[in-house]
Coordinates of C-alpha atoms and ligand atoms in Angstrom, one line a residue:
X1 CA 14.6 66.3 -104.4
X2 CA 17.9 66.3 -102.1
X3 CA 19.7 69.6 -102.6
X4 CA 22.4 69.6 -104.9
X5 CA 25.8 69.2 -103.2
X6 CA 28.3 71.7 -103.7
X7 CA 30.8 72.2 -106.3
X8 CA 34.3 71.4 -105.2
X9 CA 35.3 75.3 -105.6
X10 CA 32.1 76.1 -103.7
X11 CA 33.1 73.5 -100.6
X12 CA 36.2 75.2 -100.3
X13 CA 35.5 78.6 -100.8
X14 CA 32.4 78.6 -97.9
X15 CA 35.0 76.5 -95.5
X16 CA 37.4 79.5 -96.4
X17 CA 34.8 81.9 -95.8
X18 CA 34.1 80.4 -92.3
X19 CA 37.7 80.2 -91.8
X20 CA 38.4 83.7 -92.1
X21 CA 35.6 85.2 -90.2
X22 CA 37.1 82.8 -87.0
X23 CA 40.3 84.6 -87.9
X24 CA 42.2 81.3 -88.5
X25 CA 42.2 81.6 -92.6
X26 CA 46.6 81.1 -93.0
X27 CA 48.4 81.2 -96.0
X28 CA 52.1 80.4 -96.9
X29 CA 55.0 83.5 -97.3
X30 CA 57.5 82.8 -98.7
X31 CA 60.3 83.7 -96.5
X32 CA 64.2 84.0 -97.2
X33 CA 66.3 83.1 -94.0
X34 CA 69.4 85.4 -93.6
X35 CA 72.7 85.6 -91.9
X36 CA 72.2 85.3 -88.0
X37 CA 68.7 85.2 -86.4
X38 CA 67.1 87.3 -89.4
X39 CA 64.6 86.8 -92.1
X40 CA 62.8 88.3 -94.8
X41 CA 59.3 88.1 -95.7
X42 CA 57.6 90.1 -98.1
X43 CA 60.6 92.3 -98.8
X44 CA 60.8 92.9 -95.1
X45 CA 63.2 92.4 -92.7
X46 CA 62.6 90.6 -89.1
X47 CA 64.6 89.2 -85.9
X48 CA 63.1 85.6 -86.5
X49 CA 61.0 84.4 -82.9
X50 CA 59.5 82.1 -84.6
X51 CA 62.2 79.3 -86.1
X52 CA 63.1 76.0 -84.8
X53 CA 67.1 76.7 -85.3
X54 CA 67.8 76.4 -82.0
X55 CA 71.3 76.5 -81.9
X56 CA 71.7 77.4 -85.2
X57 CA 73.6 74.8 -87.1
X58 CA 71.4 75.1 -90.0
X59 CA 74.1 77.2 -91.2
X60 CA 76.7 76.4 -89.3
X61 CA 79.8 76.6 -92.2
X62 CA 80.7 73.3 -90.9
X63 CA 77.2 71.7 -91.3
X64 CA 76.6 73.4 -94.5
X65 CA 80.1 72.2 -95.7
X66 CA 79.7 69.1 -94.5
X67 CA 76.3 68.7 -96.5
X68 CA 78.0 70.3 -99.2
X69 CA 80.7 67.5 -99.4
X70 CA 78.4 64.7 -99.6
X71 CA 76.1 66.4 -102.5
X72 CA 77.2 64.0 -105.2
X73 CA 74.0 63.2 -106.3
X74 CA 71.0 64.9 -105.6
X75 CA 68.1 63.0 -103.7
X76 CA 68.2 59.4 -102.3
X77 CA 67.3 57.2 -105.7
X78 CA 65.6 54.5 -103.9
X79 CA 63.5 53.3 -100.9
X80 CA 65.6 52.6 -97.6
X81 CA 65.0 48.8 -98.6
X82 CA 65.8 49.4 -102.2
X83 CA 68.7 51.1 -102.9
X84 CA 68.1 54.5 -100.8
X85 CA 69.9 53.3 -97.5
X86 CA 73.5 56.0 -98.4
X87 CA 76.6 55.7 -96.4
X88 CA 75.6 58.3 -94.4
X89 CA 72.6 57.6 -93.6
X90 CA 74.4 53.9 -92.0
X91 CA 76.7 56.4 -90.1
X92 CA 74.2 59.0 -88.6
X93 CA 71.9 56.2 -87.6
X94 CA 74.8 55.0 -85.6
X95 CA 75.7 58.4 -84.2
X96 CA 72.6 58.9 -83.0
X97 CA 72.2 55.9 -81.6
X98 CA 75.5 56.3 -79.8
X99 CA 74.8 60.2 -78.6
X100 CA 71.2 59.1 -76.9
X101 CA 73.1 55.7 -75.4
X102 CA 70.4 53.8 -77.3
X103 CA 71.3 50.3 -78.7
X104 CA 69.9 51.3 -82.2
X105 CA 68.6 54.2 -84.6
X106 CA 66.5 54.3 -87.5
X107 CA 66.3 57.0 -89.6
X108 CA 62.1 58.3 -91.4
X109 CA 61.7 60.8 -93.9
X110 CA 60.1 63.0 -91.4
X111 CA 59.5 63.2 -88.0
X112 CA 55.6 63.3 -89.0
X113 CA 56.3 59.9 -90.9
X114 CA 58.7 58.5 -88.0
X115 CA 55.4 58.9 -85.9
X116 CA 53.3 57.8 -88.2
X117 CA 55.4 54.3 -89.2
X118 CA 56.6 53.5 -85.4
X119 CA 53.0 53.9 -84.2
X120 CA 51.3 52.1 -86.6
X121 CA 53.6 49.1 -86.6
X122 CA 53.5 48.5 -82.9
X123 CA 49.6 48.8 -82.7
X124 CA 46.3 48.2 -84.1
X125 CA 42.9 47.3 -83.1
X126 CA 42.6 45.7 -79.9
X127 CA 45.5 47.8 -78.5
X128 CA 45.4 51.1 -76.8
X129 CA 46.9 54.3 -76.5
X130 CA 47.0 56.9 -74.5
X131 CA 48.0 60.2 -75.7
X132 CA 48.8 63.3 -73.8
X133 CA 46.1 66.2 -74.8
X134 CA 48.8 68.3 -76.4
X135 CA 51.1 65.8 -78.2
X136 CA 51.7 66.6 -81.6
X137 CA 49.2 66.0 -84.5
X138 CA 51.1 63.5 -86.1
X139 CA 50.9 61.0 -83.2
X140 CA 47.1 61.8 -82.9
X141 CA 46.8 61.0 -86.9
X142 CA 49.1 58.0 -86.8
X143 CA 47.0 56.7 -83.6
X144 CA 43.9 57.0 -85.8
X145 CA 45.3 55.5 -88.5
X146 CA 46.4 52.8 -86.5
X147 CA 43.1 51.3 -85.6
X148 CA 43.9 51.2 -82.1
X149 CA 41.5 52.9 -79.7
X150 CA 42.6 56.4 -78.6
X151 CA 42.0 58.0 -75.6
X152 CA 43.8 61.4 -73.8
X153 CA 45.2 62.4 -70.4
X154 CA 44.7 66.2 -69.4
X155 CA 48.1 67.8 -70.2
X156 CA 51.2 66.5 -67.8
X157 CA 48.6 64.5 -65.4
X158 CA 50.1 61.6 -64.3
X159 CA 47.4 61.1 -61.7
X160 CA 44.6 61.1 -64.9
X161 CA 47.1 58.6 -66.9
X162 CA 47.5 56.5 -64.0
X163 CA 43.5 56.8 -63.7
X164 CA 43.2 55.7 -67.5
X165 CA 45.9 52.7 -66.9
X166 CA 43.8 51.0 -64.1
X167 CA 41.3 50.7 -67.4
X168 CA 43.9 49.0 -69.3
X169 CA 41.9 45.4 -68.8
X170 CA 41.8 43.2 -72.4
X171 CA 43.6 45.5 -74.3
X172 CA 46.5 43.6 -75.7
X173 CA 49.1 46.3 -76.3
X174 CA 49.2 50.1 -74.3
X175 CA 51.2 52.6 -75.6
X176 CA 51.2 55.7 -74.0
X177 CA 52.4 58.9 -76.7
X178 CA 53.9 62.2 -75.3
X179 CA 56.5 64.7 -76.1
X180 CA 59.8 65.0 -74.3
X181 CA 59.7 69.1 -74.6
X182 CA 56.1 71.0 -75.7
X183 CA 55.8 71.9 -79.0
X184 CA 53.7 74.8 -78.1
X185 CA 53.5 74.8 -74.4
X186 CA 58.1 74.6 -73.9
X187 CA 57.1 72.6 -70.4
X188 CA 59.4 69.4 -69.8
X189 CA 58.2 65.9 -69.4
X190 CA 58.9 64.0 -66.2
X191 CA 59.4 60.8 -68.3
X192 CA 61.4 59.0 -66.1
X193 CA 57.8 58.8 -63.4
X194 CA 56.0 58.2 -66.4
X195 CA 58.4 55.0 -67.4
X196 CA 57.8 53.8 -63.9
X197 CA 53.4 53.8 -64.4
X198 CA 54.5 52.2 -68.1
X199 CA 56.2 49.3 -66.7
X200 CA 53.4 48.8 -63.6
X201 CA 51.1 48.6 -66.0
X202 CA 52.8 46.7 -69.2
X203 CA 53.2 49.1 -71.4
X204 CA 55.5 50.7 -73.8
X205 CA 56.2 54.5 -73.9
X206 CA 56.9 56.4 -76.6
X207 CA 58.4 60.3 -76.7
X208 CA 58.8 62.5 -79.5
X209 CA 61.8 64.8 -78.4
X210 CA 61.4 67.2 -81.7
X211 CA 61.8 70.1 -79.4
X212 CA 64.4 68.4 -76.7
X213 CA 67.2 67.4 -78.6
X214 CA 70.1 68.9 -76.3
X215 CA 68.0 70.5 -73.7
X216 CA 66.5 66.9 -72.3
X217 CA 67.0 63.2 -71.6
X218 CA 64.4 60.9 -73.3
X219 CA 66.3 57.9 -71.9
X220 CA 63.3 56.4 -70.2
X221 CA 60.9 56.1 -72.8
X222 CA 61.1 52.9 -74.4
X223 CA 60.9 54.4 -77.8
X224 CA 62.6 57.5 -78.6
X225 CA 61.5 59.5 -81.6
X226 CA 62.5 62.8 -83.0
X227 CA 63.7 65.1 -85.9
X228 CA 66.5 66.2 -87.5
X229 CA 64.7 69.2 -88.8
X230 CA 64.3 71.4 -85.6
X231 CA 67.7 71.4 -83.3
X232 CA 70.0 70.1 -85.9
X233 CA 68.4 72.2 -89.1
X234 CA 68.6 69.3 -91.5
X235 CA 65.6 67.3 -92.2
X236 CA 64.4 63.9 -91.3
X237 CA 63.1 61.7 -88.4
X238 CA 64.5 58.9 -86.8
X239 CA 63.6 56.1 -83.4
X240 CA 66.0 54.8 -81.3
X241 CA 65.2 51.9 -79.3
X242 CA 66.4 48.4 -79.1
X243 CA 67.7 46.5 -81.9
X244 CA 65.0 43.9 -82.1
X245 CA 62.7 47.0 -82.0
X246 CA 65.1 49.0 -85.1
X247 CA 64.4 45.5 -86.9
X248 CA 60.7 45.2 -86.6
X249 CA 60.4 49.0 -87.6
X250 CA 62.4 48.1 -91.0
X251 CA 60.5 45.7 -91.7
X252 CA 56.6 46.6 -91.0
X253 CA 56.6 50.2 -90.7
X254 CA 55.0 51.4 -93.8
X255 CA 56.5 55.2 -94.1
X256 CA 60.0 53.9 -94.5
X257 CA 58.9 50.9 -96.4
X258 CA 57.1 52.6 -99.1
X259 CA 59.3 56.4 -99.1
X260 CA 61.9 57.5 -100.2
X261 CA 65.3 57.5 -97.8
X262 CA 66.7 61.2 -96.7
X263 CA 69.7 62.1 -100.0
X264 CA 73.1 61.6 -98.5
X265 CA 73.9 66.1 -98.4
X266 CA 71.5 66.4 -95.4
X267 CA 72.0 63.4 -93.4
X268 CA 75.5 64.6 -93.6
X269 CA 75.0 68.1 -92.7
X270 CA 72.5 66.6 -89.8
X271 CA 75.1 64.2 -88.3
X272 CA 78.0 67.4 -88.5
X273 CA 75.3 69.4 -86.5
X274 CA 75.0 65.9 -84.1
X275 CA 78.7 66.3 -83.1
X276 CA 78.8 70.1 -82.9
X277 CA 75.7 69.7 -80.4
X278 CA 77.1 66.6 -78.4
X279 CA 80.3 68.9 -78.4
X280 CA 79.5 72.3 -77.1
X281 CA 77.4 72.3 -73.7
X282 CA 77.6 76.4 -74.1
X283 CA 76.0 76.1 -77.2
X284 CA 73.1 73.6 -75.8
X285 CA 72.3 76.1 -72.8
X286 CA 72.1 79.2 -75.2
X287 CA 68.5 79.0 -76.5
X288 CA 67.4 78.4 -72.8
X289 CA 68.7 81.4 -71.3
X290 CA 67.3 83.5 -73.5
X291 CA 63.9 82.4 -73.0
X292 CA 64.6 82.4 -69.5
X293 CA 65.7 86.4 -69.7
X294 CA 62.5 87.2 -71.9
X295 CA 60.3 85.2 -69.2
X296 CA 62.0 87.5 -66.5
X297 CA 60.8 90.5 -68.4
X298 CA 57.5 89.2 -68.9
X299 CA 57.1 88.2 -65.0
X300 CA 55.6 85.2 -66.3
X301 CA 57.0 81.4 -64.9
X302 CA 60.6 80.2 -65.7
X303 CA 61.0 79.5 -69.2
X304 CA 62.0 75.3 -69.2
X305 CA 62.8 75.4 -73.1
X306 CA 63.7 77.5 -75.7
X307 CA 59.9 77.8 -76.8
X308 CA 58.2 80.3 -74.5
X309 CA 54.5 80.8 -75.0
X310 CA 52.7 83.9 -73.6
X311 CA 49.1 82.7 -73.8
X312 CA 46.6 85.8 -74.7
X313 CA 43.4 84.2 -75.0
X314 CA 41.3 84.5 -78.5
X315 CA 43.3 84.4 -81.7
X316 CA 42.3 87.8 -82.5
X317 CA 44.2 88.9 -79.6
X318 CA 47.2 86.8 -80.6
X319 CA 46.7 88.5 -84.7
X320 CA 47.2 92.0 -82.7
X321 CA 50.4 91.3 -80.8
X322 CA 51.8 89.5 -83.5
X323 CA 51.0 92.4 -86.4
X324 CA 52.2 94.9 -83.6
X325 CA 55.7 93.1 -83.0
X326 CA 55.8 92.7 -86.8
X327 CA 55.8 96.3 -87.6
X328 CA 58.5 96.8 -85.1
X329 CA 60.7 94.2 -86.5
X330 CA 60.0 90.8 -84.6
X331 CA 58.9 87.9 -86.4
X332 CA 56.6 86.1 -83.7
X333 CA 54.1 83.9 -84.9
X334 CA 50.4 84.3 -83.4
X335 CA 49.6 80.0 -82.4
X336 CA 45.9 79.8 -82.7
X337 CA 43.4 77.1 -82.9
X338 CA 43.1 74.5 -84.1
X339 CA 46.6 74.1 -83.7
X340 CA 46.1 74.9 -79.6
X341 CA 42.6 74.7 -77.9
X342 CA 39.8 77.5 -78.2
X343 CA 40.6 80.6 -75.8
X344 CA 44.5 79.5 -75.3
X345 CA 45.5 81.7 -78.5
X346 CA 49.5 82.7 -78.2
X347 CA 52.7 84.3 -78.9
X348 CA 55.0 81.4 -78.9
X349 CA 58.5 82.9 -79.2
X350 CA 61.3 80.6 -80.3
X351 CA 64.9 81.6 -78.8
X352 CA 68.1 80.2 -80.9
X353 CA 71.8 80.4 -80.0
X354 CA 71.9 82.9 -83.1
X355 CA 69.8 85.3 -81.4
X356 CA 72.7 88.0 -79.9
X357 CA 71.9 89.9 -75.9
X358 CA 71.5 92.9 -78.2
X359 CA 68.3 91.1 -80.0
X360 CA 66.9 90.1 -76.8
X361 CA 67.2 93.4 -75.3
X362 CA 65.2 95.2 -77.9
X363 CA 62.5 92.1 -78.4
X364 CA 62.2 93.0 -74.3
X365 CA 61.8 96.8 -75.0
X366 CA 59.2 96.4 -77.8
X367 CA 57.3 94.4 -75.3
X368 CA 56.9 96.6 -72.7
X369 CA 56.6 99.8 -75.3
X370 CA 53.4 98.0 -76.6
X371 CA 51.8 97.1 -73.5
X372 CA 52.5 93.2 -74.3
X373 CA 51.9 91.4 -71.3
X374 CA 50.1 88.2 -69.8
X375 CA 46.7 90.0 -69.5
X376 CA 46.8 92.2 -72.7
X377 CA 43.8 92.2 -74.8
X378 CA 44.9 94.3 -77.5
Ligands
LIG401 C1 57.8 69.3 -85.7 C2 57.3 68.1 -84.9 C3 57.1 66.9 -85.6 C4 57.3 66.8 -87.1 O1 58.6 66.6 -87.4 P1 59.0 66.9 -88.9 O2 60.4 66.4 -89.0 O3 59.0 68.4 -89.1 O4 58.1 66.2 -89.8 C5 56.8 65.8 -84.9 N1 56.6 65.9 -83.6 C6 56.7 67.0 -82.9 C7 56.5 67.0 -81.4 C8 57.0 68.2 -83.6 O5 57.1 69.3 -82.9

């Protein structure tokens, strides 16, 4: 007799089980985001390190009056195709376009679904893509999804992507997938060498500039994908690339075609934050030098982003320096796997033009006070 297969609470409770005893069990807080760089979770209190707000125009009182304005009705109604496609979301697609010196913009749900519908309309079985090893779950779902075969280049080689290109033979399409700033990592993409290998080799590039929205120039890449959700605190994806490109997207890629559009209140508060960024270089460098300061402290190499990891080995080393930083009043989220590979375990701090000198001084202090450093095991 074949054993009896588990009970669906029994499945999940022994892959929660095996979860915890890795120490990568994770559960949802709810969290309540306050004035300036601070949050509250649990009834307590932290400097927020671990936020995407870079510059902090998720509550920017122009942004927030500006999404205010346009809150009329509340959601989109309709399908982009149908009768979702607002006002605003005709004008931030062109402001976007405009800002990145792209011919045309389309705006996704989500950058998750922006990835997910530009990959899988451009390729399929017979086609190829190479992904960096780090970039982003969602283009590593939306390559799988796509049918096309998958294969990765060690993190920033250019000399193993070139390697992987000379294999290009009878694949029909080659795409190759990889993020304009590191989700994780902060490093910087030299997309304009990795254009020139694209175009020696017939292929397209694609970036995902989630994290580089005012800090970099995704102008090379062929397609140019991103969020509104992490440098202009809205929500939403979008791709700008060509119009014939725009067009094709419209009109095959399935996560526009069968989701709803973005309501009208955040594309507006999103294309406010657009012109506040485009508009204040002191703004856009803000993040950076924080990161950089905290990287001085650390002695560890020049921050290139406003992500800075400090990379600590397992995640139960990661759980210590977080909890510790916790109790003193620093939200800074432990990374762990799967999310980054076994034995690379991290603090990844997040800087944001909210965070004040003051802020940074004392996240520096608590640092050093609990012997956090590069080669800590705690
Ligand atoms: C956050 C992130 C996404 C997902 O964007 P959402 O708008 O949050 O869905 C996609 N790609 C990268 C590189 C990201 O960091």
């Amino acid at each position: 007799m074949p054993a009896q297969p588990p009970s669906l609470i029994e499945f999940c409770t022994a892959g929660l089980r095996a979860r915890h005893e890795a120490h990568h069990y994770r559960a949802l807080v709810p969290t309540r985001t306050l004035e300036g760089a601070m949050i509250e979770r649990g009834g307590v209190r932290y400097i927020n390190f671990g936020g995407n707000d870079y510059f902090g125009l998720s509550q920017h009182p122009e942004v927030v009056a500006a999404a205010g304005a346009a809150l009329q009705i509340n959601g989109a109604g309709g399908s982009a195709l149908l009768s979702g496609y607002s006002l605003q979301a005709e004008s931030l697609s062109h402001a976007l376009a405009q800002a990145k010196g792209s011919e045309a913009c389309v705006l996704f749900g989500s950058g998750y679904l922006a990835n997910l519908g530009t990959i899988t309309a451009l390729v399929g079985k017979g086609d190829l893509i190479l992904a960096d090893k780090l970039a982003h779950a969602c283009m590593i779902d939306a390559a799988q999804l796509s049918g096309a075969t998958l294969r990765r280049f060690a993190h920033q080689d250019l000399v193993h992507l070139e390697r992987l290109l000379a294999q290009r033979q009878d694949y029909r399409h080659c795409l190759i997938v990889t993020e304009t700033v590191f989700s994780m990592d902060g490093d910087r993409t030299d997309l304009a060498a990795m254009r020139k290998l694209a175009d020696a080799h017939d292929c397209w590039l694609l970036s995902d500039d989630a994290h580089g929205l005012g800090v970099m120039d995704d102008a090379a890449a062929h397609l140019r994908l991103g969020t509104l959700s992490k440098g202009l605190g809205a929500y939403g994806g979008y791709v700008c690339a060509p119009q014939a490109v725009c067009d094709w997207l419209i009109n095959t890629a399935r996560s526009l075609i069968f989701s709803t559009a973005l309501p009208p209140s955040v594309l507006a508060g999103a294309q406010r934050a657009l012109e506040l960024l485009y508009s204040d270089a002191a703004l856009r460098t803000r993040p950076l030098h924080h990161a950089q300061r905290v990287a001085a402290a650390l002695g560890i190499a020049d921050a290139q982003s406003p992500i800075l990891p400090l990379i600590l080995g397992d995640a139960e080393a990661a759980l210590a320096a977080s909890q510790k930083l916790a109790e003193a009043g620093f939200w800074v989220p432990a990374i762990r796997p799967p999310t980054v590979p076994q034995g690379r375990a991290r603090l990844r701090f997040s800087f944001s033009a909210l965070h004040t000198g003051t802020q940074i001084n004392r996240l520096t202090e608590a640092l050093h006070t609990h012997g956090i450093t590069p080669h800590s095991h705690l």
